[in-house]
């Protein structure tokens, strides 16, 4: 009787277990996964997904601004990405009179679309394995010679790939140098802003909901790619015309079904699946907790300041979001890794690896000692690794006075060059312009509090020999009291005066007299001298070991699914539209609806503020052609393995149509950067039903929807 009842339970767990798919796959090698994908419901062929000689899905996917993904959705170059990916463009076009952040922006016609100097988007033309060509002629060479030869080979490959065309080529290492791929791209230079929802839609839920399910964020913005009359990339110009894509994604307004096939096509940034047990232990027990603590402290100051006045809230909004995004992700990662007992899983995998290595003399030779070497290396270098991470937190994420010191240091190092070139005056003007922007969003009092807390913590955490004397001799408070009263770096008037009177010996004087600059100078160069060389040595030695370790995995376990860690190149991951059960006694459904937006708004949390129009439309249930069973889907989760950089990536259905835009993961799944867990890990997508509803019904920009190819 008991057994009988267990069967259905197990089959549910099994379903969750089997349906989620780990891995970020290289599009040009997708053929190998075609059968598996088709077994999961996909109707496309590998050639439909990636092809070089004819159009394929890949031609609709662009690397947006370097850090995000975007997709083409019309024959006129219309481009969709996340709101948080287009945020700085939306912000830069906003002013008090035209507050696009608050109220949204919709170009009524192409003339109203807004140019964005510096913003680019790149299409992958082809991806080609070139391992043999890179290694050509290196046999028998020592390490240094081989490196040189490889660089030469790579240079030649790149040059050949760029001959007679307007493309940009690069050769990138995969699997820690076990493989090399040539990647050829076409880079578009004129990307205009077409539309953005108000932040109360595009950022709905703010930090409260960031990394969290259930989610209701309309995280999208709309751009358009412009090109020269020959349909090729061209610098920004009024003469440019909308790009005619090789392929654009049709948009699916079909009803969604839990369990249906989903695929995410985009540019994931970094994953670290192969860390050794000791390395993961170091990260979980020491490095991440210390970094989290540094950010706890700066966030405690910033959050209090933002609550205290509207002016400070606006000044610190985007800095706060940046600091909190990593902070919250890390907390989720550690929680998840602990829950699944990731260290034990690593130890078990390492035992299996070593056992296999000991079954053949040849493997024993190459692989049996490698894990121990990796673990030993971590123990040997953890002080430097830790010092490196803490310096990032202190000097680069911490008090902003250090950012100013770094910038001024670079500027003054060029003093003679500018002088010689006769450009000094112009350079100073430009530098001042940058400072205007900086001080607009800067509050010295807030920065001072951050300086005190983070300096104390840095001094407490870092081993004494890696600290400059000045931090050992004086208390943080003592330093801060002097610095924030006198340093030029924290006060615009003093800073400008310094620049106006710039002389040959100003740099010297600054280094001698300005305590703020002195603290940065001493701390930074102590880090550069004492920590950085070891941290670099660690990374390069570890990468050499990882190369062997990964080669061993592929050679000894040919039937496991192998995939190269993310490296900001184009990848495919597939899974299903499905919920999850990451906590005992509860299940996350796979989708949310507009009703949930109103329910969250009713809590009174300012992160859930809405403009009146949303409430009106929700009340009237005015869902237009976008409803499913009388409800409007807003977001859904899927078992696709994604990471940072996948923001804006299209989530594609079995037939190659756009279902929505990836923009986040659930908190329980952020561990997937280290270890993918099939029952927990889910990506979060804003449903294209909701995106089009916002454009059409909410914002009255139906002309954009009309540009697209809708399938139902
Ligand atoms: N967590 C998402 C990502 O890693 C979204 C971040 C932007 N949203 C925010 N509330 N900070 O980029
Ligand atoms: N929001 C992330 C990004 O900007 C994607 C979420 C993730 O890390 O999975 O790329």
PDB file of N, CA and C and ligand atoms in Angstrom, residues 84 203 206-207 210-211 215 219 321-322 325 644 647 663-664, ligand 1:
ATOM      1  N   UNK A  84      16.345  47.154 -18.308  1.00  0.00           N
ATOM      2  CA  UNK A  84      17.579  47.430 -17.569  1.00  0.00           C
ATOM      3  C   UNK A  84      18.802  47.428 -18.486  1.00  0.00           C
ATOM      4  N   UNK A 203      10.696  48.481 -14.419  1.00  0.00           N
ATOM      5  CA  UNK A 203      11.464  48.143 -13.217  1.00  0.00           C
ATOM      6  C   UNK A 203      10.533  47.719 -12.085  1.00  0.00           C
ATOM      7  N   UNK A 206      11.384  46.577  -8.458  1.00  0.00           N
ATOM      8  CA  UNK A 206      12.683  47.127  -8.043  1.00  0.00           C
ATOM      9  C   UNK A 206      13.580  46.105  -7.378  1.00  0.00           C
ATOM     10  N   UNK A 207      14.202  46.551  -6.301  1.00  0.00           N
ATOM     11  CA  UNK A 207      15.113  45.666  -5.572  1.00  0.00           C
ATOM     12  C   UNK A 207      14.380  44.606  -4.767  1.00  0.00           C
ATOM     13  N   UNK A 210      13.939  41.897  -7.272  1.00  0.00           N
ATOM     14  CA  UNK A 210      15.095  41.493  -8.075  1.00  0.00           C
ATOM     15  C   UNK A 210      15.549  40.092  -7.652  1.00  0.00           C
ATOM     16  N   UNK A 211      15.817  39.229  -8.603  1.00  0.00           N
ATOM     17  CA  UNK A 211      16.234  37.832  -8.378  1.00  0.00           C
ATOM     18  C   UNK A 211      15.146  36.992  -7.701  1.00  0.00           C
ATOM     19  N   UNK A 215       7.356  37.011 -10.050  1.00  0.00           N
ATOM     20  CA  UNK A 215       7.838  38.253 -10.614  1.00  0.00           C
ATOM     21  C   UNK A 215       6.823  38.862 -11.567  1.00  0.00           C
ATOM     22  N   UNK A 219      10.200  44.031 -18.094  1.00  0.00           N
ATOM     23  CA  UNK A 219      11.587  44.452 -18.298  1.00  0.00           C
ATOM     24  C   UNK A 219      11.961  44.455 -19.791  1.00  0.00           C
ATOM     25  N   UNK A 321      21.330  50.244  -7.132  1.00  0.00           N
ATOM     26  CA  UNK A 321      20.888  49.071  -7.891  1.00  0.00           C
ATOM     27  C   UNK A 321      22.088  48.207  -8.281  1.00  0.00           C
ATOM     28  N   UNK A 322      23.176  48.856  -8.673  1.00  0.00           N
ATOM     29  CA  UNK A 322      24.357  48.114  -9.117  1.00  0.00           C
ATOM     30  C   UNK A 322      24.978  47.321  -7.960  1.00  0.00           C
ATOM     31  N   UNK A 325      22.550  44.507  -6.771  1.00  0.00           N
ATOM     32  CA  UNK A 325      22.310  43.400  -7.701  1.00  0.00           C
ATOM     33  C   UNK A 325      23.269  42.234  -7.439  1.00  0.00           C
ATOM     34  N   UNK A 644      24.237  36.073 -16.228  1.00  0.00           N
ATOM     35  CA  UNK A 644      24.359  37.478 -16.588  1.00  0.00           C
ATOM     36  C   UNK A 644      24.878  37.621 -18.011  1.00  0.00           C
ATOM     37  N   UNK A 647      20.544  38.663 -20.305  1.00  0.00           N
ATOM     38  CA  UNK A 647      19.463  39.638 -20.213  1.00  0.00           C
ATOM     39  C   UNK A 647      19.091  40.117 -21.602  1.00  0.00           C
ATOM     40  N   UNK A 663      15.116  37.870 -18.488  1.00  0.00           N
ATOM     41  CA  UNK A 663      15.719  39.020 -17.787  1.00  0.00           C
ATOM     42  C   UNK A 663      16.274  38.704 -16.410  1.00  0.00           C
ATOM     43  N   UNK A 664      16.058  37.507 -15.882  1.00  0.00           N
ATOM     44  CA  UNK A 664      16.544  37.253 -14.518  1.00  0.00           C
ATOM     45  C   UNK A 664      16.488  35.761 -14.237  1.00  0.00           C
TER      46      UNK A 664
HETATM   47  N1  LIG B   1      18.926  40.735 -11.656  1.00  0.00           N
HETATM   48  C1  LIG B   1      18.919  41.130 -13.031  1.00  0.00           C
HETATM   49  C2  LIG B   1      20.343  41.124 -13.583  1.00  0.00           C
HETATM   50  O1  LIG B   1      21.205  40.558 -13.029  1.00  0.00           O
HETATM   51  C3  LIG B   1      18.252  42.460 -13.200  1.00  0.00           C
HETATM   52  C4  LIG B   1      19.006  43.632 -12.670  1.00  0.00           C
HETATM   53  C5  LIG B   1      18.345  44.956 -12.880  1.00  0.00           C
HETATM   54  N2  LIG B   1      17.247  45.190 -11.956  1.00  0.00           N
HETATM   55  C6  LIG B   1      17.396  45.706 -10.701  1.00  0.00           C
HETATM   56  N3  LIG B   1      16.348  45.811  -9.919  1.00  0.00           N
HETATM   57  N4  LIG B   1      18.564  46.078 -10.230  1.00  0.00           N
HETATM   58  O2  LIG B   1      20.855  41.943 -14.269  1.00  0.00           O
END
